[in-house]
Amino acid sequence: MRVLVTGGSGFIGFHLAKRLSSERKNQVYVVDNHFRGKNDSEFKILIKKLNVTFIKADLTAKDNLKKLP
């Protein structure tokens, strides 16, 4: 399953992406602009997983929608 998690470096988004990525069959796309969230060590481990793709983008800017798969 392909899953898009917005706000992926925030508390809820991070934990949701972490749980979804624990199932290898899932491809998880994590989107965040780091406005409120953190790019801490746990987040860095998450986005290094083979089934996780991090996209740094502010989705309130229409042009950034082109970055999504």
Coordinates of C-alpha atoms in Angstrom, one line a residue:
M1 CA 0.0 0.0 0.0
R2 CA 1.3 3.5 -0.8
V3 CA 0.6 5.9 2.1
L4 CA 1.1 9.7 2.3
V5 CA 1.6 11.1 5.8
T6 CA 1.6 14.9 6.0
G7 CA 3.1 16.6 9.0
G8 CA 5.4 13.6 9.3
S9 CA 8.0 15.2 11.7
G10 CA 5.3 16.2 14.2
F11 CA 4.2 13.9 17.1
I12 CA 1.2 12.3 15.5
G13 CA 2.6 12.2 11.9
F14 CA 5.9 10.7 13.1
H15 CA 4.2 7.9 15.1
L16 CA 1.8 7.1 12.3
A17 CA 4.6 6.9 9.7
K18 CA 6.7 4.8 12.1
R19 CA 3.8 2.3 12.6
L20 CA 3.0 2.2 8.9
S21 CA 6.6 1.7 7.9
S22 CA 6.9 -1.3 10.2
E23 CA 5.0 -3.3 7.6
R24 CA 7.3 -3.9 4.7
K25 CA 4.5 -4.1 2.2
N26 CA 3.8 -0.4 2.8
Q27 CA 5.6 2.4 0.9
V28 CA 5.3 5.5 3.1
Y29 CA 5.8 9.0 1.8
V30 CA 6.4 11.5 4.7
V31 CA 5.9 15.2 3.9
D32 CA 6.8 18.0 6.2
N33 CA 8.3 21.5 6.1
H34 CA 9.7 21.2 9.7
F35 CA 7.9 24.4 10.7
R36 CA 6.8 22.9 14.0
G37 CA 8.2 19.4 14.0
K38 CA 11.7 18.2 14.7
N39 CA 14.4 16.6 12.6
D40 CA 15.7 14.6 15.5
S41 CA 17.6 11.3 15.6
E42 CA 14.5 9.2 15.7
F43 CA 13.1 11.0 12.6
K44 CA 16.4 10.5 10.8
I45 CA 16.3 6.7 11.5
L46 CA 12.7 6.6 10.2
I47 CA 13.5 8.3 6.9
K48 CA 16.5 6.0 6.3
K49 CA 14.2 3.0 6.0
L50 CA 13.9 1.5 2.5
N51 CA 10.1 1.8 2.4
V52 CA 10.1 5.5 3.6
T53 CA 10.6 8.5 1.4
F54 CA 10.9 12.0 2.9
I55 CA 9.7 15.0 1.0
K56 CA 10.5 18.4 2.5
A57 CA 7.7 20.6 1.3
D58 CA 5.1 23.1 2.4
L59 CA 1.8 21.8 0.9
T60 CA 0.1 25.2 1.4
A61 CA 2.3 26.3 -1.6
K62 CA 0.6 25.0 -4.7
D63 CA 3.9 24.4 -6.6
N64 CA 5.0 21.9 -3.9
L65 CA 2.3 19.5 -4.9
K66 CA 4.4 18.6 -7.9
K67 CA 6.9 17.0 -5.5
L68 CA 4.4 14.3 -4.5
P69 CA 4.6 11.0 -6.2

